[in-house]
XYZ file of C-alpha atoms in Angstrom:
410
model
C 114.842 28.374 97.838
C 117.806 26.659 99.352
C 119.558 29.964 100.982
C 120.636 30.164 104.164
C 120.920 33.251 106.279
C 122.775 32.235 109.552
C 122.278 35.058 112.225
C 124.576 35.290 115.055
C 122.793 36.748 118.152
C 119.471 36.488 119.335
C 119.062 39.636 121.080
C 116.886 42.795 119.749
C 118.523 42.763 116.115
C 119.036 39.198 115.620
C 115.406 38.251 116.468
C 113.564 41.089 114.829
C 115.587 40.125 111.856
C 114.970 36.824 112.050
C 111.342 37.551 112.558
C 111.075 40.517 109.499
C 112.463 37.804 107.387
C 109.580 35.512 107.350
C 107.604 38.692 108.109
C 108.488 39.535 104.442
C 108.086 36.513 102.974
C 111.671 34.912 102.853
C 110.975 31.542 102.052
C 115.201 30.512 103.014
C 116.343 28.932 105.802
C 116.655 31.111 108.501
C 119.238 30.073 111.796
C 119.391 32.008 114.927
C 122.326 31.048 117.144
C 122.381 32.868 120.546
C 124.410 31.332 123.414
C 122.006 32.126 126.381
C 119.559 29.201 127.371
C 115.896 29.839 126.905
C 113.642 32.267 124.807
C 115.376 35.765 122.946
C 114.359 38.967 125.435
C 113.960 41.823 125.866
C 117.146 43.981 127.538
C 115.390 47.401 128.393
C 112.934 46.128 131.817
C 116.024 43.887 133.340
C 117.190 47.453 134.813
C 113.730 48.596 135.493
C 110.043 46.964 135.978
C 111.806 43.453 135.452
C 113.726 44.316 138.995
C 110.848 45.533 140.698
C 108.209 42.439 140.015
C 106.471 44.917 137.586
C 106.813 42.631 134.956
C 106.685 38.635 134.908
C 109.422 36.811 132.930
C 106.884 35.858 130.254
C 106.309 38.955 129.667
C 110.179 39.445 128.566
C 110.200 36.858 125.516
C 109.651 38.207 122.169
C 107.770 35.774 121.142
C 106.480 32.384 122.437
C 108.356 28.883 121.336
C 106.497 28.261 119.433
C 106.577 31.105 116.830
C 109.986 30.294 116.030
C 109.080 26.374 114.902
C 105.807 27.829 113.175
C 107.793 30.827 111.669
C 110.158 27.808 110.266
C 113.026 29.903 112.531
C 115.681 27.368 113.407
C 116.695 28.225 117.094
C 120.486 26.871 118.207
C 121.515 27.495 121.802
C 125.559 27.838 121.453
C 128.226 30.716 121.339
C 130.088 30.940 117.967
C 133.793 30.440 118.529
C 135.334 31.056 114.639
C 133.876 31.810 110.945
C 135.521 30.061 108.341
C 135.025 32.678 105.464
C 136.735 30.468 102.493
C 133.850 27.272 103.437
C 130.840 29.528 104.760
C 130.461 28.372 107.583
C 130.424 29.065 111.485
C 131.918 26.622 113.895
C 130.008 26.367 117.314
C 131.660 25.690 120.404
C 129.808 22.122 121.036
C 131.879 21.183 117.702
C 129.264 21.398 115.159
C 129.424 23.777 112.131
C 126.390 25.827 111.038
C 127.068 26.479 106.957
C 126.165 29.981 105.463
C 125.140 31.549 102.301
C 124.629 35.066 104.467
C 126.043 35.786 107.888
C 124.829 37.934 109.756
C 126.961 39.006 112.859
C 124.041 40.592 115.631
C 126.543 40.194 118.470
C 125.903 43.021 120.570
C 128.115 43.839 123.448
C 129.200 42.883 126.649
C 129.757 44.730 130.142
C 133.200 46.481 130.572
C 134.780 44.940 133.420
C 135.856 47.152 136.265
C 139.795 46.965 136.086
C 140.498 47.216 140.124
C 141.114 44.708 142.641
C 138.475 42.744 144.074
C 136.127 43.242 141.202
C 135.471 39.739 140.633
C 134.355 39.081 144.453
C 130.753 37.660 145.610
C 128.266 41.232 146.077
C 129.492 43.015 143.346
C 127.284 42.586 140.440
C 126.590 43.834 136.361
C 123.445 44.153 134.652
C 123.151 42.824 131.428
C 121.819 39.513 130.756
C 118.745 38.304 132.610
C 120.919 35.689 134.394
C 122.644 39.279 135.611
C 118.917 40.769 136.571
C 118.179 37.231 138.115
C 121.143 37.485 140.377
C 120.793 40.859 141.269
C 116.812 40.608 142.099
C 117.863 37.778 144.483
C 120.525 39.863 146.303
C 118.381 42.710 146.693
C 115.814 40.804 148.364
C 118.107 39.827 151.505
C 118.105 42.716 153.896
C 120.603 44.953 151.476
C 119.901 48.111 153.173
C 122.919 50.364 151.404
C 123.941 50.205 147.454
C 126.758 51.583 145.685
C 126.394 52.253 141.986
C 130.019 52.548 139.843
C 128.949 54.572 136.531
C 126.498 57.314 136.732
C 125.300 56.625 132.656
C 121.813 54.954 132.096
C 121.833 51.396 133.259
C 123.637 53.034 136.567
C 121.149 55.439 137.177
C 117.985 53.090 136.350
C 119.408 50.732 138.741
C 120.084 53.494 141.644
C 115.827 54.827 140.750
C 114.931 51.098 141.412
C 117.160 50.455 144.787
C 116.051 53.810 146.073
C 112.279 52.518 145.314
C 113.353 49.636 147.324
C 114.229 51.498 150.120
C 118.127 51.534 150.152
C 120.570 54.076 150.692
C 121.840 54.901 147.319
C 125.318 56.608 146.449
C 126.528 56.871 142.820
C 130.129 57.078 142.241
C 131.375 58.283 138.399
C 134.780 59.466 137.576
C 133.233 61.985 135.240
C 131.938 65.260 136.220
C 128.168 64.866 135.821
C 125.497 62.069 135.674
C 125.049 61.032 131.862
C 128.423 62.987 130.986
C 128.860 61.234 127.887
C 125.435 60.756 126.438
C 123.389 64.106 127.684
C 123.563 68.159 127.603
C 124.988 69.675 131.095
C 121.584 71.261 131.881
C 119.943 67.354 131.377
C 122.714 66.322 133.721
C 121.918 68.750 135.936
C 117.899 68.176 135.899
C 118.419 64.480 136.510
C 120.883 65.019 139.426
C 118.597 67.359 140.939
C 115.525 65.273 140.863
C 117.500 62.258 142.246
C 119.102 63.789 145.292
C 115.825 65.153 146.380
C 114.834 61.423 146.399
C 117.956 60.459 148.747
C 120.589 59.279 146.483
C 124.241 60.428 147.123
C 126.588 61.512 144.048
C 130.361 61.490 144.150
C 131.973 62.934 140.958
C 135.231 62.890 140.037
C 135.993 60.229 142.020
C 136.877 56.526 140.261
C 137.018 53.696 141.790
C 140.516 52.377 143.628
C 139.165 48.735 144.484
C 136.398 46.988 146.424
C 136.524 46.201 149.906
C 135.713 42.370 150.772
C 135.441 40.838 153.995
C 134.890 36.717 154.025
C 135.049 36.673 150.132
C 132.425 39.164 149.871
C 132.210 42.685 148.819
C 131.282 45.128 151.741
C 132.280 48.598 150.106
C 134.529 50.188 147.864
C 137.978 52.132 148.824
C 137.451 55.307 145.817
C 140.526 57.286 144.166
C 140.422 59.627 146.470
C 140.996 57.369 149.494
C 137.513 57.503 150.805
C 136.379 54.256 152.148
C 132.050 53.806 151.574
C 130.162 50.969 152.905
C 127.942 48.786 150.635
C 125.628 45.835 150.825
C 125.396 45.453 147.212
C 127.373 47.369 144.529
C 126.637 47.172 140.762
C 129.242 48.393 138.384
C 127.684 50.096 135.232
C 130.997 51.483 133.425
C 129.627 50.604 130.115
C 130.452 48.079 127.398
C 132.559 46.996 124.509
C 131.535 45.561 121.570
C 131.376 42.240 120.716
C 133.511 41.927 117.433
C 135.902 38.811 118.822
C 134.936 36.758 115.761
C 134.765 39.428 112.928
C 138.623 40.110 114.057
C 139.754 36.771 114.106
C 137.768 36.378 110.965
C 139.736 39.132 109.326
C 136.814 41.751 108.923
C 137.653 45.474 109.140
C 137.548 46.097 112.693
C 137.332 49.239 114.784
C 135.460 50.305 117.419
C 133.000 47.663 116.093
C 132.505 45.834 112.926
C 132.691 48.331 110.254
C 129.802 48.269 107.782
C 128.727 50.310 104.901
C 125.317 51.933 104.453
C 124.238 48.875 103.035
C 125.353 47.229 106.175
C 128.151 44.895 104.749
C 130.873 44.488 106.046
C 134.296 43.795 104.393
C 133.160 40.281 102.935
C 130.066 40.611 100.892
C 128.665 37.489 102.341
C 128.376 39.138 106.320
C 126.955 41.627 107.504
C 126.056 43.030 111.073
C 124.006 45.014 112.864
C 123.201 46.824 116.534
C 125.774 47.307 118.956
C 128.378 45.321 117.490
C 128.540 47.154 114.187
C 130.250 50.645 113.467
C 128.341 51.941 110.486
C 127.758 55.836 108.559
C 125.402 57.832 110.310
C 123.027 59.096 107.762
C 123.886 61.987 105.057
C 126.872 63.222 107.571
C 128.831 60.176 106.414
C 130.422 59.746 110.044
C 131.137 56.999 111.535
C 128.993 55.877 114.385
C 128.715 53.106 116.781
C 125.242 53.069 118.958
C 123.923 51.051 121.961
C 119.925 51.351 120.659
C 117.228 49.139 120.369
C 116.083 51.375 118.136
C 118.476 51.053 116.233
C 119.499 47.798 116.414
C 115.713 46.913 115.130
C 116.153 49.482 112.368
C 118.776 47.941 110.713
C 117.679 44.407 110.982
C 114.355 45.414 109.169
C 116.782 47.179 106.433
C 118.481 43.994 105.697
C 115.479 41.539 106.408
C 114.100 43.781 103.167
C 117.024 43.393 101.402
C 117.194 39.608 101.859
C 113.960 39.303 100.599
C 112.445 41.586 98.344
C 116.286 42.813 96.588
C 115.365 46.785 98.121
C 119.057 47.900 98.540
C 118.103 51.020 100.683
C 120.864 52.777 103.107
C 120.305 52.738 106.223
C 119.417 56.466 107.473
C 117.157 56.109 110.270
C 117.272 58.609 113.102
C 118.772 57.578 116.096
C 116.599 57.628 118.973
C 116.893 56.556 122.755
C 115.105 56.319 125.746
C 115.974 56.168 129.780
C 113.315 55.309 132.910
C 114.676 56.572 136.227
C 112.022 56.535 138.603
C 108.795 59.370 137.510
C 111.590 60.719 134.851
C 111.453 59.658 131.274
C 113.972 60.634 129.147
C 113.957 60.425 125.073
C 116.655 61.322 123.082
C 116.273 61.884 119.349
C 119.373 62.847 117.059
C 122.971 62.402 118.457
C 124.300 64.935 120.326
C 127.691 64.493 119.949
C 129.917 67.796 118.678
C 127.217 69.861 119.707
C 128.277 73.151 120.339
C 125.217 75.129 121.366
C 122.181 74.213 124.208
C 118.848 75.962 124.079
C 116.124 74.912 126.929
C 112.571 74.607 126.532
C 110.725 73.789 130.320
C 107.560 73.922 131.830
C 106.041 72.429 134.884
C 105.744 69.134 133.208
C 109.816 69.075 132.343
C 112.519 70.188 130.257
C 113.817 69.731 126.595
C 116.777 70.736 125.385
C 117.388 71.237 121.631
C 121.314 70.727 121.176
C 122.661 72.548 117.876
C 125.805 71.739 116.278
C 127.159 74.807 114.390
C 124.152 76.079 114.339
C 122.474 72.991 112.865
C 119.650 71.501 115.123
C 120.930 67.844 115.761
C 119.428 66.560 118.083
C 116.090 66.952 120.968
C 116.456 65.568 124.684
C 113.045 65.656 126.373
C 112.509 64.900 129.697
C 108.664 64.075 130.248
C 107.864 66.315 127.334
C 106.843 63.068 125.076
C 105.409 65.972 122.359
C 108.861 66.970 121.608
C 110.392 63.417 121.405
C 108.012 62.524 118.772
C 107.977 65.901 117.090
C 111.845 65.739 117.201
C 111.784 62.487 115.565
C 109.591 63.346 112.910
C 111.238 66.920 111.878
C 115.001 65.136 112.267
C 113.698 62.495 109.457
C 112.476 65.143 107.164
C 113.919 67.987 104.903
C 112.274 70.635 106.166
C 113.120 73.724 107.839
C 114.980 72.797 111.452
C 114.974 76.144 114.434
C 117.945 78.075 114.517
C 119.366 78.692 117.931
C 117.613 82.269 118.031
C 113.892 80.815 117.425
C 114.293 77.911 120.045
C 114.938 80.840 122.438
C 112.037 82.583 122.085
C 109.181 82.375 124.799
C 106.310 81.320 122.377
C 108.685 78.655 121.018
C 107.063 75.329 119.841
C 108.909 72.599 118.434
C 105.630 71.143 116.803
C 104.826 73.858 114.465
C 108.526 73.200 113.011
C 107.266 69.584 112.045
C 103.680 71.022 111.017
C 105.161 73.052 108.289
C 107.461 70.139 107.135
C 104.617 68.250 106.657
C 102.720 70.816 104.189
């Protein structure tokens, strides 16, 4: 077979398609072109056990080198610059060309840069890329004794759980009005929030940032919107990111918010396609449009087309979105997408709290804090047809999520 499938990205959906192609017996050349030096990672511990010296850097590869030369998985270290679509082929930035039967555009996304003056100064730091986690394990290691976290969403708040592990004063500043405004329920906001300051950690809502406050070429605060002036050994912005679609514009792929794919995953040229954070794809039977920042689902939908590559299954992609946070002894999961929900019910107990979040009366999606039960549950009864809880049965005292999924099941 004389195919080649060129993948762009080596993160969580460019490897695990890489790897599910051989996995299901693609005998094609297979090229995975990812312009970080070293072995494809894991993102998910660089905010958490990868910080704390919980978890060695072997530990972060997918896979040893030497899967990839006996998987017959060509690995080149280089950042695509331009696709020419007309001659199938991508041209790398050390001048070579990589030709293409099948492109596949896993580019993921990148940090959003904090738009205020003195942003790009020594002691202010992102967290993204294990050279970022690197960086910021070094700097945390040299007397920091106070931290200011820009963003209050998940890789802000991990972050914060770690420093305050470490010891350091932590204060969390977020324009929005709650922790996790744009991804959460008010009353998961408000569990998280809780839990944290009893820990130590400082929140400042509704403030943004106005710039950072250098001394000597390094940053030793920030100056916020509301003319407050904080302190700061080490700040770390997490104002989250864009996504990488640079070449699918320039190529002259449909573009917004993303690379826009079909259920089938192509995009507008029937020879690419993409996947994870990068692409903007239909979200399930609703037919919405839907960009998410998710392993979960960035491995989803490189098994979908790894399948497709090789065994001809042209499924759509209908997986249910599900997510996951670590701050400190909390563990969130998320199942569904809460977005447009109109309606919060709340299920706690000692252990924690879920919250099912109905939209028009429609369950749509689970949050569980250290209830893993419900996650899974949620998962399972979100992926079938059977009945969901109204609003009215989640409310009632004896109410158990997993007797919902039982009865799909018969």
């Amino acid at each position: 077979m004389n195919e080649r499938i060129v993948i762009v990205g080596a993160g969580h959906g460019g490897f695990q398609l890489a790897a599910s192609l051989r996995q299901s017996g693609y005998a094609g050349a297979v090229i995975l072109v990812g312009d970080e030096p070293g072995l494809p990672y894991q993102r998910p511990p660089l905010s958490k056990a990868y910080l704390l010296d919980k978890l060695p850097l072997s530990e972060l590869f997918f896979r040893p080198e030497d899967f990839f030369s006996e998987s017959g998985i060509q690995r080149v270290t280089a950042t695509a610059i331009d696709i020419d679509r007309k001659k199938r082929r991508v041209l790398l930035d050390r001048g070579e060309a990589v030709e293409y039967d099948r492109l596949v555009l896993a580019t993921g996304a990148r940090r959003r840069r904090l738009p205020v003056e003195g942003a790009d100064v020594d002691g202010v730091h992102g967290l993204a890329t294990l050279a970022d986690a690197d960086k910021l394990k070094s700097a945390l290691r040299v007397g920091c004794q106070n931290a200011i976290i820009i963003g209050a969403g998940f890789i802000g708040l991990e972050f914060a759980s770690v420093a305050n592990l470490l010891g350091l004063e932590v204060t969390v500043v977020d324009a929005a009005s709650r922790a996790m405004a744009r991804a959460v329920s008010p009353a998961v906001s408000a569990f998280f929030e809780a839990h944290h300051s009893r820990q130590g950690m400082k929140f400042r809502f509704g403030e943004g940032v106005a710039s950072i406050i250098g001394s000597g070429g390094r940053a030793k605060g920030v100056e916020t919107s509301s003319g407050q002036l904080l302190s700061a050994d080490i700040i770390v912005t997490g104002i989250g990111v864009v996504p990488n679609d640079r070449l699918a514009r320039a190529a002259g792929l449909e573009v917004e918010n993303g690379i826009i794919v079909d259920a089938q995953l192509t995009t507008s040229d029937p020879n690419i396609f993409a996947i994870g954070d990068c692409c903007n794809f239909l979200l399930g039977s609703s037919g919405a449009r839907c960009r998410l920042e998710s392993v979960q689902n960035a491995t989803d939908q490189a098994r979908l087309l790894a399948a497709r590559f090789a065994k001809d299954q042209f499924a759509q992609y209908d997986a249910v979105p599900w997510f996951w946070s670590d701050q400190g002894s909390l563990k969130l999961q998320i199942a569904g997408v809460s977005a447009g929900c109109d309606e919060f019910v709340q299920v706690q107990d000692v252990k924690g709290l879920s919250v099912l979040c109905f939209r028009h009366g429609v369950l749509a999606a689970v949050e569980s804090i250290n209830r893993p039960a419900d996650h899974m549950a949620a998962r399972r009864l979100l992926a079938s047809t059977g009945r969901r809880p109204t609003p009215v049965e989640a409310g009632l005292k004896d109410f158990d999520l997993r007797r919902f999924t039982i009865e799909a099941a018969a």
